CSV table of C-alpha atoms in Angstrom, one decimal:
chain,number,residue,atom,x,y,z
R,285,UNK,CA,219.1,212.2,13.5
R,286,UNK,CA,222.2,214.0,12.9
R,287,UNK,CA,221.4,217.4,15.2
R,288,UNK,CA,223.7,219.9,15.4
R,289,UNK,CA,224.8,222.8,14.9
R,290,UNK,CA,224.2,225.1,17.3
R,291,UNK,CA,227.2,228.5,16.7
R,292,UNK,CA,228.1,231.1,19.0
R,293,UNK,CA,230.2,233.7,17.9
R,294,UNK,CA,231.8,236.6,20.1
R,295,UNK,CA,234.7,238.6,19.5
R,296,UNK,CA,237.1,236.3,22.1
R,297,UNK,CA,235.8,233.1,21.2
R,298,UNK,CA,233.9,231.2,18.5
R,299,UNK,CA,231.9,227.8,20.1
R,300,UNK,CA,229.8,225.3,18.5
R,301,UNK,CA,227.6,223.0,19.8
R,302,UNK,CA,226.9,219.7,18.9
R,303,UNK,CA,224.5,216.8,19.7
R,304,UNK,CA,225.7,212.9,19.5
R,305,UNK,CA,225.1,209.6,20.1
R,306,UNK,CA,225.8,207.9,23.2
R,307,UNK,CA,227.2,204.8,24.1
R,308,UNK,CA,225.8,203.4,27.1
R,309,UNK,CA,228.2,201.5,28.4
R,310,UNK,CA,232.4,202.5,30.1
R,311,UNK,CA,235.1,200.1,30.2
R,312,UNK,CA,237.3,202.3,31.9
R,313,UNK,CA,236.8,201.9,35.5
R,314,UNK,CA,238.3,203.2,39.2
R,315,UNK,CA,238.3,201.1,41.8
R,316,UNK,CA,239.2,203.3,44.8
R,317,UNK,CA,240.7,201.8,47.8
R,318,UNK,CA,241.1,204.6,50.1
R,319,UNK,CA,239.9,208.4,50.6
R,320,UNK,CA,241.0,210.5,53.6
R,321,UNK,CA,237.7,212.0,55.0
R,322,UNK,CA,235.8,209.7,53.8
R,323,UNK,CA,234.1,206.3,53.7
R,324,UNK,CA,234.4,205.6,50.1
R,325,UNK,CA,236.6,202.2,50.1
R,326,UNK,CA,235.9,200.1,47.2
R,327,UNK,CA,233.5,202.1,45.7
R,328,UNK,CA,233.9,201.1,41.5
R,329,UNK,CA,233.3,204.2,39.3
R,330,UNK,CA,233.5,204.5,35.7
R,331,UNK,CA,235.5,206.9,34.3
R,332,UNK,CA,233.8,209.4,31.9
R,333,UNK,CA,236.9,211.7,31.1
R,334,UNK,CA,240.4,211.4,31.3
R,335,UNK,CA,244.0,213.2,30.6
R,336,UNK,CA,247.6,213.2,31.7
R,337,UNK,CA,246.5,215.6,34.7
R,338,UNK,CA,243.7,214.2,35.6
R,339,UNK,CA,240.1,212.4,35.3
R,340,UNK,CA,236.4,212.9,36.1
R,341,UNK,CA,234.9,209.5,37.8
R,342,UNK,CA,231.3,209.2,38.1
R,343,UNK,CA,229.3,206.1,39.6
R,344,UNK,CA,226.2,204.3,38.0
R,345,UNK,CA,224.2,204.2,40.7
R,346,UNK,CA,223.9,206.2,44.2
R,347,UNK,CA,225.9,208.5,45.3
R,348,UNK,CA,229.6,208.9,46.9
R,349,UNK,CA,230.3,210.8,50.1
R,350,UNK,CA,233.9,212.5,48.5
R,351,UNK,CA,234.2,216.1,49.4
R,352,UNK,CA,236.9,219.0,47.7
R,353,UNK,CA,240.4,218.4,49.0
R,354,UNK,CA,239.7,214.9,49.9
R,355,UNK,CA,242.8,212.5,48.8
R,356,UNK,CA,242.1,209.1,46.7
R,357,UNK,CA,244.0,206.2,45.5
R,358,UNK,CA,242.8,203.3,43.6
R,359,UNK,CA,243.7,201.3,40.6
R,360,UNK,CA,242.6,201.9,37.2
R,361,UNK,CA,241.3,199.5,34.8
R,362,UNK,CA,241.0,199.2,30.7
R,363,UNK,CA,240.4,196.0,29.4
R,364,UNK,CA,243.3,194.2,31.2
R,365,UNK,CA,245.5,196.8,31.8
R,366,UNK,CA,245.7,198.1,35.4
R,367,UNK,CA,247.9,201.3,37.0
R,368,UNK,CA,247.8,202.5,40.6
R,369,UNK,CA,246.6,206.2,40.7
R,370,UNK,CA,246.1,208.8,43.5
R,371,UNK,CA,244.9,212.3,43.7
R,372,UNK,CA,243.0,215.3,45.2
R,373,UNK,CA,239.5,215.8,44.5
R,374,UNK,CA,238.9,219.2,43.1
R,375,UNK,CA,234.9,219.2,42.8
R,376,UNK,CA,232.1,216.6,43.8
R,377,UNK,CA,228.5,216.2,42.9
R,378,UNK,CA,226.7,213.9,44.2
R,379,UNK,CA,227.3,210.8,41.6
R,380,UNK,CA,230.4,212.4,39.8
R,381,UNK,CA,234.3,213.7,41.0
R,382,UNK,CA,236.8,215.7,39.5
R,383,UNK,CA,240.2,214.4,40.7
R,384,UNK,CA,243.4,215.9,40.2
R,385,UNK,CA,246.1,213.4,39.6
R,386,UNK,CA,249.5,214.0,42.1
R,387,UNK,CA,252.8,214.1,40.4
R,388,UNK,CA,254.7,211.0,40.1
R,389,UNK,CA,257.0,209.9,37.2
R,390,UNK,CA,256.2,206.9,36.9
R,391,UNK,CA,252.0,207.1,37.0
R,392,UNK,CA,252.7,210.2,34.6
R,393,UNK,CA,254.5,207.9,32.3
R,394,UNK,CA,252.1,204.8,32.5
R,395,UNK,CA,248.9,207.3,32.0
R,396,UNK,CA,250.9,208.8,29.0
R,397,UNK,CA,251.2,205.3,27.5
R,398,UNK,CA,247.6,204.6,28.0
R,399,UNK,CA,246.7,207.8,26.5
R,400,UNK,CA,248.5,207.4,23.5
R,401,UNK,CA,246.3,207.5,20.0
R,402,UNK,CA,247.6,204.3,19.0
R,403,UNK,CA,246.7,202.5,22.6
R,404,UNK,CA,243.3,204.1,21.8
R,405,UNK,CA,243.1,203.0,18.3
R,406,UNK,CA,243.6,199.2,19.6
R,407,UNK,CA,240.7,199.8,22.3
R,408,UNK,CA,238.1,201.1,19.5
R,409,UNK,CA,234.9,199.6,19.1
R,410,UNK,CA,233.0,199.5,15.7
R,411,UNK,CA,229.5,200.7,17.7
R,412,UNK,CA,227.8,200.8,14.2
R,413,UNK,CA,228.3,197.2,13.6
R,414,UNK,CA,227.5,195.9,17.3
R,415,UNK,CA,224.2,194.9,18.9
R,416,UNK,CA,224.6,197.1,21.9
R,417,UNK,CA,220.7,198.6,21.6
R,418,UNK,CA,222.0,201.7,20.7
R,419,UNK,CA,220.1,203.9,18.6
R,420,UNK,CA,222.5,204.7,14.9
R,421,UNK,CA,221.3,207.6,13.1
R,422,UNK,CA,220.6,207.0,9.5
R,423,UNK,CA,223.7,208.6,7.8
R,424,UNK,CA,225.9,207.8,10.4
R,425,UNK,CA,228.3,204.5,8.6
R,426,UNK,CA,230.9,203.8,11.0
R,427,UNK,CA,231.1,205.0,14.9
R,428,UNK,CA,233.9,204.1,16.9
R,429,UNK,CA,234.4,204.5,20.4
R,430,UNK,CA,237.2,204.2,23.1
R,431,UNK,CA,236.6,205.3,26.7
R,432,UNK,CA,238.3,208.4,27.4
R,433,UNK,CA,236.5,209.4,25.6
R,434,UNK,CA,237.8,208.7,22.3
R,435,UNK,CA,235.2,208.5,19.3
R,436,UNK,CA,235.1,208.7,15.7
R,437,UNK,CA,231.9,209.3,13.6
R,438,UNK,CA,231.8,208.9,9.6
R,439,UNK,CA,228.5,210.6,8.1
R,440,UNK,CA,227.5,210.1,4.4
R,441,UNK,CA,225.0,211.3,1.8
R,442,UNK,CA,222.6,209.8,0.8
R,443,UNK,CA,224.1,208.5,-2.6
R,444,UNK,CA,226.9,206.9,0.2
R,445,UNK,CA,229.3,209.1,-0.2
R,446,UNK,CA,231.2,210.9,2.5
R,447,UNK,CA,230.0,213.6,3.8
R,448,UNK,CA,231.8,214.3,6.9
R,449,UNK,CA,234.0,212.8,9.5
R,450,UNK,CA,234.2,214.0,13.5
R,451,UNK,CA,236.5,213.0,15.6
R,452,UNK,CA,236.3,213.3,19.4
R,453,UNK,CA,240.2,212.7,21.3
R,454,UNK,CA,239.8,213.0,24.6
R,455,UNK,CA,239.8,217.1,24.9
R,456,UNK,CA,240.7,217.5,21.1
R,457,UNK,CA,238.2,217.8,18.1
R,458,UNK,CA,238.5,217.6,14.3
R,459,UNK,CA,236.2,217.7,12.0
R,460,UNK,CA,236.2,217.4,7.9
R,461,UNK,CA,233.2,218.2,6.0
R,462,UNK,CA,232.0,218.4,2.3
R,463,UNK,CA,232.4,221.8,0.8
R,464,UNK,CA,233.5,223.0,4.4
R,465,UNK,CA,236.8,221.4,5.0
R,466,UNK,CA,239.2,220.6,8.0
R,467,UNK,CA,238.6,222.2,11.1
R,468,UNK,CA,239.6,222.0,15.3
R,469,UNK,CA,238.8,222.6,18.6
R,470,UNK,CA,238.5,221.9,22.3
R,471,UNK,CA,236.0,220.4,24.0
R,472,UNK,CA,234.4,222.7,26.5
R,473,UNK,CA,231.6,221.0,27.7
R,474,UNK,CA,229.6,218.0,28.1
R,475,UNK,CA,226.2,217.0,29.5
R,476,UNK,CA,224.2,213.9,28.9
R,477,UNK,CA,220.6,214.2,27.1
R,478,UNK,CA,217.8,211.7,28.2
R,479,UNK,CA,214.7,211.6,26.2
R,480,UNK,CA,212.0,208.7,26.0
R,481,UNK,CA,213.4,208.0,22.6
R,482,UNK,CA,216.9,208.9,22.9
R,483,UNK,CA,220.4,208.9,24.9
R,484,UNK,CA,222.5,211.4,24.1
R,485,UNK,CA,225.6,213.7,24.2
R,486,UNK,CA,225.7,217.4,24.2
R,487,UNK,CA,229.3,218.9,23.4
R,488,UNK,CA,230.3,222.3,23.3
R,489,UNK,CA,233.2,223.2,21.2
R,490,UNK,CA,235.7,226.2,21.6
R,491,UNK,CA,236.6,226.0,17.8
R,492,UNK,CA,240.7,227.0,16.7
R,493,UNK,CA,241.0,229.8,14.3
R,494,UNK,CA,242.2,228.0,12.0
R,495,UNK,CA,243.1,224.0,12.0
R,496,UNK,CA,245.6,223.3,14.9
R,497,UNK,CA,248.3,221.4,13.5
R,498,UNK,CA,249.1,219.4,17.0
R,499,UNK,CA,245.4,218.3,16.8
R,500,UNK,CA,245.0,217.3,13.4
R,501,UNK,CA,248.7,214.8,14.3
R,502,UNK,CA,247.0,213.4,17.0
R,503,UNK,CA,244.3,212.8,14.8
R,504,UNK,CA,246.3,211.4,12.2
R,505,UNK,CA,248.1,208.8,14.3
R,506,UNK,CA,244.6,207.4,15.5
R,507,UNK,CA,243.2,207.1,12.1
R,508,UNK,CA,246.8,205.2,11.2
R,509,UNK,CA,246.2,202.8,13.7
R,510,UNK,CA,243.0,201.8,12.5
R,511,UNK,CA,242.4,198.3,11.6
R,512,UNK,CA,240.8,197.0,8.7
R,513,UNK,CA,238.1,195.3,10.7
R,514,UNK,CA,237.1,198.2,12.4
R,515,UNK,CA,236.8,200.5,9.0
R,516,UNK,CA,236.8,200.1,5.4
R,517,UNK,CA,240.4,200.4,4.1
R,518,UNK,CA,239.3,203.0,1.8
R,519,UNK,CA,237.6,205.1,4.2
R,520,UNK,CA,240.7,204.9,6.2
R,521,UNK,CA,242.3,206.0,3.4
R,522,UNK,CA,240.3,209.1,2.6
R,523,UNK,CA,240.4,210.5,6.0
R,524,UNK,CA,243.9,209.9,5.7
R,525,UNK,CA,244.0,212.2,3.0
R,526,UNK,CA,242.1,214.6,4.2
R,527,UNK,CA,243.6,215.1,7.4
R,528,UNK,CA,246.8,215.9,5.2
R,529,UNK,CA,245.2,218.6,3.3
């Protein structure tokens, strides 16, 4: 079930697109407590992407009356850490917001800190070993996920061995593969697949020229921070390697 790879190549630009797995469930929520042209007080939303500037909000159910320009504050909250946000909403859908964070020190500072690989890497969860109803592909070993959205995904062969390793970080991508090597990119879109069979993620990649070096550290620092009950040590180790290479 591992369905990929879909490549586009132009002179400007070259983009992959890629089809994985998704985790149903967001721990990373916004609980907004005001908007200023609008009625949306206490509304909870989860949070499907996030970065030092800003994040995209989106609620379960129903729909939200925020409209473009509006202003929001509210608290964020990750598994027992909390920060007081507020920003300007730069698009709106009907269940989803783009919002703009304003500049403050001191919220720049505390989202930094929550964005660092290393807080990720002590928010993962091993998907592949959990009872969450979620559909693992065959060859996928180990999936871990932070909200953020921060994943990893180890593929093998089918004699066990590796065969490649993908790893999503917030708006960064790497990828490793067999005979292919170490490769990133940017994410450049995403849009959720619903089947009767299958929920999924479709990512579209603007892929680097050649391996971006700031990428591949930020990588690197994730996959150091890795515990061993999340991963096999060796694993670890290889993509470790690898990602030095």
């Amino acid at each position: 079930m591992e369905r990929h790879l879909n490549l586009v190549e132009s002179d400007f630009e070259e983009l992959e697109k890629k089809v994985f797995p998704r985790f149903p469930f967001c721990f990373l929520t916004f609980k907004a407590s005001q908007a200023d042209s609008s009625t949306e007080g206490d509304l909870t939303f989860e949070v499907k992407d996030i970065s030092h500037s800003g994040m995209q909000i989106a609620l379960r159910m129903g729909q939200h009356n925020l409209q473009k320009d509006d202003t929001i504050s509210g608290l964020l909250h990750w598994n027992g850490v909390e920060i007081k946000v507020s920003g300007t909403v730069r698009w709106s859908t009907g269940m989803r917001a783009g919002i703009e964070f304003h500049s403050s020190h001191q919220v720049r500072d505390r989202v930094s800190d929550l964005l660092d690989p290393a807080s990720f890497a002590q928010r993962l969860k091993p998907v592949h070993a959990m009872d969450y109803g979620v559909d693992i592909p065959a060859r996928l070993k180990f999936w871990l996920r932070a909200d953020g959205p921060v994943e990893v995904f180890v593929w093998q062969h089918g004699d066990g061995e590796i065969a490649k390793f993908e790893m999503i970080l917030m708006e960064n991508f790497v990828e490793w593969e067999d005979t292919r090597g170490l490769k990133s990119g940017r994410v450049i879109s995403k849009r959720d697949i619903d089947t009767p069979l299958l929920t999924e993620d479709e990512f579209v990649f603007q892929m680097d020229p050649t391996a971006d070096k700031e990428k591949i550290t930020k990588a690197a620092r994730l996959i150091g921070h890795i515990s061993e009950s999340l991963m096999d040590p060796n694993v670890v180790q290889f993509i470790t390697l690898k990602l030095r290479s």
